[in-house]
mmCIF file of C-alpha atoms in Angstrom:
data_model
loop_
_atom_site.group_PDB
_atom_site.id
_atom_site.type_symbol
_atom_site.label_atom_id
_atom_site.label_comp_id
_atom_site.label_asym_id
_atom_site.label_seq_id
_atom_site.Cartn_x
_atom_site.Cartn_y
_atom_site.Cartn_z
ATOM 1 C CA PRO I 1 -36.722 -73.546 -104.581
ATOM 2 C CA GLN I 2 -37.404 -76.306 -101.640
ATOM 3 C CA ALA I 3 -38.013 -79.193 -104.060
ATOM 4 C CA HIS I 4 -35.342 -78.338 -106.732
ATOM 5 C CA ARG I 5 -32.845 -78.715 -103.284
ATOM 6 C CA ASP I 6 -34.709 -81.845 -102.156
ATOM 7 C CA ARG I 7 -34.095 -83.040 -105.944
ATOM 8 C CA SER I 8 -30.678 -82.125 -105.885
ATOM 9 C CA HIS I 9 -30.066 -84.015 -102.463
ATOM 10 C CA ILE I 10 -31.426 -86.964 -103.882
ATOM 11 C CA ILE I 11 -29.345 -87.307 -107.102
ATOM 12 C CA LEU I 12 -26.148 -86.367 -104.728
ATOM 13 C CA PHE I 13 -27.258 -89.700 -102.715
ATOM 14 C CA GLN I 14 -27.878 -91.566 -105.402
ATOM 15 C CA ARG I 15 -24.440 -90.399 -106.894
ATOM 16 C CA GLN I 16 -23.154 -91.501 -104.073
ATOM 17 C CA ALA I 17 -24.508 -95.111 -103.678
ATOM 18 C CA ARG I 18 -23.671 -95.602 -107.254
ATOM 19 C CA ILE I 19 -19.938 -95.352 -105.793
ATOM 20 C CA ILE I 20 -20.110 -96.696 -103.154
ATOM 21 C CA SER I 21 -21.505 -99.590 -104.470
ATOM 22 C CA SER I 22 -18.935 -99.626 -107.072
ATOM 23 C CA LEU I 23 -16.419 -100.188 -104.357
ATOM 24 C CA PRO I 24 -14.503 -103.584 -103.879
ATOM 25 C CA ILE I 25 -16.180 -105.879 -101.730
ATOM 26 C CA THR I 26 -13.539 -106.292 -99.580
ATOM 27 C CA ILE I 27 -13.454 -103.026 -99.002
ATOM 28 C CA MET I 28 -17.425 -102.713 -98.459
ATOM 29 C CA MET I 29 -16.667 -105.642 -95.935
ATOM 30 C CA LEU I 30 -14.231 -103.837 -93.737
ATOM 31 C CA PRO I 31 -16.408 -102.847 -90.541
ATOM 32 C CA LEU I 32 -17.660 -106.035 -90.923
ATOM 33 C CA ALA I 33 -14.432 -107.535 -90.734
ATOM 34 C CA PHE I 34 -13.009 -105.391 -87.759
ATOM 35 C CA LEU I 35 -16.317 -106.792 -85.787
ATOM 36 C CA THR I 36 -15.305 -110.273 -86.566
ATOM 37 C CA LEU I 37 -11.540 -109.594 -85.561
ATOM 38 C CA ILE I 38 -13.126 -108.025 -82.054
ATOM 39 C CA LEU I 39 -14.757 -111.392 -81.538
ATOM 40 C CA LEU I 40 -12.562 -113.502 -82.906
ATOM 41 C CA LEU I 41 -9.524 -112.031 -80.683
ATOM 42 C CA GLN I 42 -11.793 -112.063 -77.556
ATOM 43 C CA SER I 43 -12.764 -115.762 -77.897
ATOM 44 C CA SER I 44 -8.918 -116.150 -76.984
ATOM 45 C CA GLU I 45 -5.759 -114.536 -76.026
ATOM 46 C CA GLY I 46 -5.219 -112.597 -79.483
ATOM 47 C CA THR I 47 -2.322 -110.738 -80.239
ATOM 48 C CA ASN I 48 -2.446 -110.033 -83.573
ATOM 49 C CA VAL I 49 -4.828 -110.515 -86.930
ATOM 50 C CA ALA I 50 -4.255 -110.316 -90.486
ATOM 51 C CA ILE I 51 -6.583 -110.239 -93.368
ATOM 52 C CA SER I 52 -5.913 -111.935 -97.009
ATOM 53 C CA SER I 53 -7.257 -110.536 -100.198
ATOM 54 C CA THR I 54 -10.168 -112.677 -100.542
ATOM 55 C CA GLY I 55 -11.798 -111.627 -97.637
ATOM 56 C CA ILE I 56 -9.856 -114.091 -95.010
ATOM 57 C CA ALA I 57 -9.319 -113.000 -91.454
ATOM 58 C CA ILE I 58 -6.383 -114.920 -89.567
ATOM 59 C CA ALA I 59 -5.321 -114.449 -85.817
ATOM 60 C CA ALA I 60 -2.467 -115.410 -84.114
ATOM 61 C CA LEU I 61 -3.433 -116.271 -80.950
ATOM 62 C CA ASP I 62 -0.475 -116.871 -78.720
ATOM 63 C CA SER I 63 -0.753 -120.093 -77.070
ATOM 64 C CA ALA I 64 -4.368 -121.277 -78.587
ATOM 65 C CA GLY I 65 -2.563 -120.918 -82.162
ATOM 66 C CA LEU I 66 -4.310 -120.083 -85.387
ATOM 67 C CA ALA I 67 -7.677 -119.648 -86.323
ATOM 68 C CA THR I 68 -9.520 -118.366 -89.457
ATOM 69 C CA ARG I 69 -12.581 -117.279 -90.789
ATOM 70 C CA VAL I 70 -13.783 -116.503 -94.212
ATOM 71 C CA LEU I 71 -15.482 -113.678 -94.122
ATOM 72 C CA PRO I 72 -18.505 -111.932 -93.476
ATOM 73 C CA ASN I 73 -19.854 -114.860 -92.064
ATOM 74 C CA GLY I 74 -18.382 -117.960 -91.939
ATOM 75 C CA SER I 75 -17.314 -120.182 -88.786
ATOM 76 C CA THR I 76 -14.237 -119.875 -87.131
ATOM 77 C CA MET I 77 -11.233 -122.747 -87.687
ATOM 78 C CA THR I 78 -8.831 -123.525 -85.592
ATOM 79 C CA GLN I 79 -5.548 -124.379 -88.034
ATOM 80 C CA SER I 80 -3.083 -126.700 -86.836
ATOM 81 C CA LEU I 81 0.696 -125.399 -85.946
ATOM 82 C CA PRO I 82 3.694 -126.753 -87.213
ATOM 83 C CA ILE I 83 5.551 -129.745 -84.773
ATOM 84 C CA GLY I 84 7.463 -128.638 -81.883
ATOM 85 C CA LEU I 85 5.437 -124.745 -82.142
ATOM 86 C CA SER I 86 2.402 -124.517 -79.352
ATOM 87 C CA SER I 87 2.297 -120.359 -79.775
ATOM 88 C CA VAL I 88 1.758 -117.685 -82.667
ATOM 89 C CA ALA I 89 2.862 -113.914 -81.708
ATOM 90 C CA ASP I 90 1.841 -112.614 -85.393
ATOM 91 C CA VAL I 91 1.303 -112.990 -88.488
ATOM 92 C CA SER I 92 1.660 -111.265 -91.825
ATOM 93 C CA ILE I 93 -0.110 -111.822 -95.219
ATOM 94 C CA ASP I 94 1.550 -110.946 -98.831
ATOM 95 C CA GLU I 95 0.160 -110.042 -101.946
ATOM 96 C CA ASN I 96 -0.009 -113.215 -103.244
ATOM 97 C CA ASP I 97 -2.200 -114.174 -99.768
ATOM 98 C CA PHE I 98 0.687 -116.445 -98.513
ATOM 99 C CA VAL I 99 0.776 -116.421 -94.970
ATOM 100 C CA PHE I 100 3.407 -116.471 -92.796
ATOM 101 C CA VAL I 101 3.973 -116.395 -88.903
ATOM 102 C CA PHE I 102 6.374 -115.478 -86.197
ATOM 103 C CA SER I 103 6.786 -117.946 -82.967
ATOM 104 C CA THR I 104 8.772 -116.535 -79.868
ATOM 105 C CA GLN I 105 9.306 -120.411 -79.428
ATOM 106 C CA LEU I 106 12.853 -122.670 -81.101
ATOM 107 C CA SER I 107 14.801 -119.847 -80.334
ATOM 108 C CA GLY I 108 12.981 -117.440 -83.007
ATOM 109 C CA THR I 109 10.823 -118.984 -85.748
ATOM 110 C CA VAL I 110 8.730 -118.145 -89.059
ATOM 111 C CA CYS I 111 6.794 -120.420 -90.692
ATOM 112 C CA GLY I 112 5.454 -120.050 -94.140
ATOM 113 C CA PHE I 113 1.961 -121.404 -95.531
ATOM 114 C CA THR I 114 -0.369 -121.264 -98.229
ATOM 115 C CA LEU I 115 -3.945 -120.330 -97.833
ATOM 116 C CA ASP I 116 -7.031 -121.853 -99.714
ATOM 117 C CA ALA I 117 -9.012 -119.124 -100.759
ATOM 118 C CA GLU I 118 -12.212 -120.937 -100.500
ATOM 119 C CA ASN I 119 -12.801 -122.539 -97.060
ATOM 120 C CA GLY I 120 -9.278 -120.832 -95.200
ATOM 121 C CA ASP I 121 -7.187 -123.608 -94.768
ATOM 122 C CA LEU I 122 -3.604 -123.526 -94.249
ATOM 123 C CA ASP I 123 -1.017 -125.781 -95.800
ATOM 124 C CA GLU I 124 2.746 -125.637 -94.044
ATOM 125 C CA VAL I 125 5.193 -124.706 -96.602
ATOM 126 C CA ASN I 126 8.329 -124.505 -94.504
ATOM 127 C CA CYS I 127 9.893 -123.415 -91.273
ATOM 128 C CA LEU I 128 12.801 -121.485 -90.106
ATOM 129 C CA SER I 129 14.639 -120.822 -86.625
ATOM 130 C CA GLY I 130 17.443 -119.567 -84.735
ATOM 131 C CA PHE I 131 17.284 -116.046 -84.407
ATOM 132 C CA GLY I 132 16.989 -113.106 -81.471
ATOM 133 C CA PHE I 133 14.384 -111.432 -80.274
ATOM 134 C CA ALA I 134 13.504 -109.702 -77.131
ATOM 135 C CA PRO I 135 10.534 -108.418 -75.901
ATOM 136 C CA PHE I 136 8.309 -107.512 -78.214
ATOM 137 C CA SER I 137 8.765 -108.597 -81.996
ATOM 138 C CA GLY I 138 6.766 -108.568 -85.112
ATOM 139 C CA VAL I 139 6.434 -109.908 -88.883
ATOM 140 C CA SER I 140 5.607 -108.516 -92.234
ATOM 141 C CA ALA I 141 6.040 -109.892 -95.833
ATOM 142 C CA LEU I 142 5.656 -108.459 -99.400
ATOM 143 C CA GLY I 143 7.133 -108.968 -102.483
ATOM 144 C CA GLY I 144 9.775 -112.224 -101.768
ATOM 145 C CA ASN I 145 11.275 -110.368 -98.733
ATOM 146 C CA LEU I 146 10.279 -111.002 -95.099
ATOM 147 C CA ILE I 147 11.240 -109.229 -91.814
ATOM 148 C CA VAL I 148 11.252 -110.000 -88.627
ATOM 149 C CA SER I 149 11.675 -106.953 -86.029
ATOM 150 C CA GLY I 150 13.627 -108.329 -83.357
ATOM 151 C CA GLY I 151 12.580 -105.878 -80.521
ATOM 152 C CA THR I 152 15.829 -105.316 -78.761
ATOM 153 C CA GLN I 153 17.935 -107.814 -80.914
ATOM 154 C CA GLY I 154 17.741 -105.695 -84.370
ATOM 155 C CA LEU I 155 15.731 -106.987 -87.777
ATOM 156 C CA THR I 156 16.021 -110.268 -89.080
ATOM 157 C CA HIS I 157 15.489 -110.302 -93.087
ATOM 158 C CA PHE I 158 14.684 -113.906 -94.894
ATOM 159 C CA THR I 159 13.464 -113.878 -98.555
ATOM 160 C CA TYR I 160 10.702 -116.472 -99.886
ATOM 161 C CA ASN I 161 9.653 -117.651 -103.163
ATOM 162 C CA THR I 162 7.003 -115.273 -104.882
ATOM 163 C CA GLU I 163 5.548 -118.741 -106.243
ATOM 164 C CA SER I 164 5.480 -121.554 -103.641
ATOM 165 C CA GLY I 165 5.798 -119.472 -100.701
ATOM 166 C CA MET I 166 8.597 -121.408 -99.576
ATOM 167 C CA LEU I 167 11.274 -119.459 -96.807
ATOM 168 C CA SER I 168 14.901 -119.275 -97.785
ATOM 169 C CA PRO I 169 17.964 -118.862 -94.702
ATOM 170 C CA THR I 170 18.221 -115.315 -93.754
ATOM 171 C CA SER I 171 20.667 -113.034 -95.369
ATOM 172 C CA THR I 172 20.571 -110.778 -92.044
ATOM 173 C CA ASN I 173 20.349 -111.737 -88.835
ATOM 174 C CA ASN I 174 19.841 -109.423 -85.810
ATOM 175 C CA LEU I 175 21.074 -106.049 -87.763
ATOM 176 C CA LYS I 176 21.155 -104.088 -85.200
ATOM 177 C CA LEU I 177 20.179 -100.029 -85.633
ATOM 178 C CA ALA I 178 20.675 -96.729 -83.965
ATOM 179 C CA VAL I 179 17.408 -97.294 -81.643
ATOM 180 C CA VAL I 180 16.657 -99.184 -78.298
ATOM 181 C CA GLY I 181 14.407 -101.597 -80.104
ATOM 182 C CA LEU I 182 11.723 -102.616 -82.847
ATOM 183 C CA PRO I 183 8.772 -103.574 -81.384
ATOM 184 C CA ASP I 184 6.640 -103.876 -85.348
ATOM 185 C CA VAL I 185 7.031 -103.562 -88.731
ATOM 186 C CA VAL I 186 5.349 -103.046 -91.789
ATOM 187 C CA MET I 187 6.932 -103.804 -95.166
ATOM 188 C CA VAL I 188 5.673 -100.597 -97.018
ATOM 189 C CA THR I 189 6.494 -102.108 -100.438
ATOM 190 C CA PRO I 190 8.915 -105.032 -101.124
ATOM 191 C CA THR I 191 12.235 -102.994 -100.949
ATOM 192 C CA THR I 192 10.690 -100.097 -97.696
ATOM 193 C CA ILE I 193 10.415 -101.182 -94.147
ATOM 194 C CA ALA I 194 8.607 -98.975 -91.892
ATOM 195 C CA PHE I 195 9.673 -99.939 -88.365
ATOM 196 C CA SER I 196 7.982 -98.491 -84.773
ATOM 197 C CA ALA I 197 10.808 -97.808 -82.809
ATOM 198 C CA ASP I 198 12.137 -97.343 -79.043
#
């Protein structure tokens, strides 16, 4: 009976190992990814981070700009910021691995980038400026829609081309909701938005 129980545990372990080994590599890398991100953020004044579907971590490092790291063991690279920006506050990556950042400079700015899935390089697509925010804000993009949660200034909605990442001028600017503020946002689907609210 004891030998049967031991053999059952071995079979169960083997089944669990097969299930785990069949998980996508990006899920398997999550613990390592979070450790990497902690180290990445500790090296600077990190504010926010996102991970692409290909396993590239992108950190918004406030006045230190943007940094990328190809996971699990790539080196960290500092990325150039668009002209006129010297800091970034938040970062979002959509399902096509377009990268969008939010900066509190130039009266509120969002910029779109393409991401090189091999080496983590970012190439600027375009930037748009001129919307309200205060004091805590975030950005989220999915399926051609980008939302900035403008804190006490309400939300701002942009659209972007899902093939190029090109941002279009805002269709909704600083829409106030029946709350004090919206410090952060996540797009659940391309048409469903979740906010944290004060």
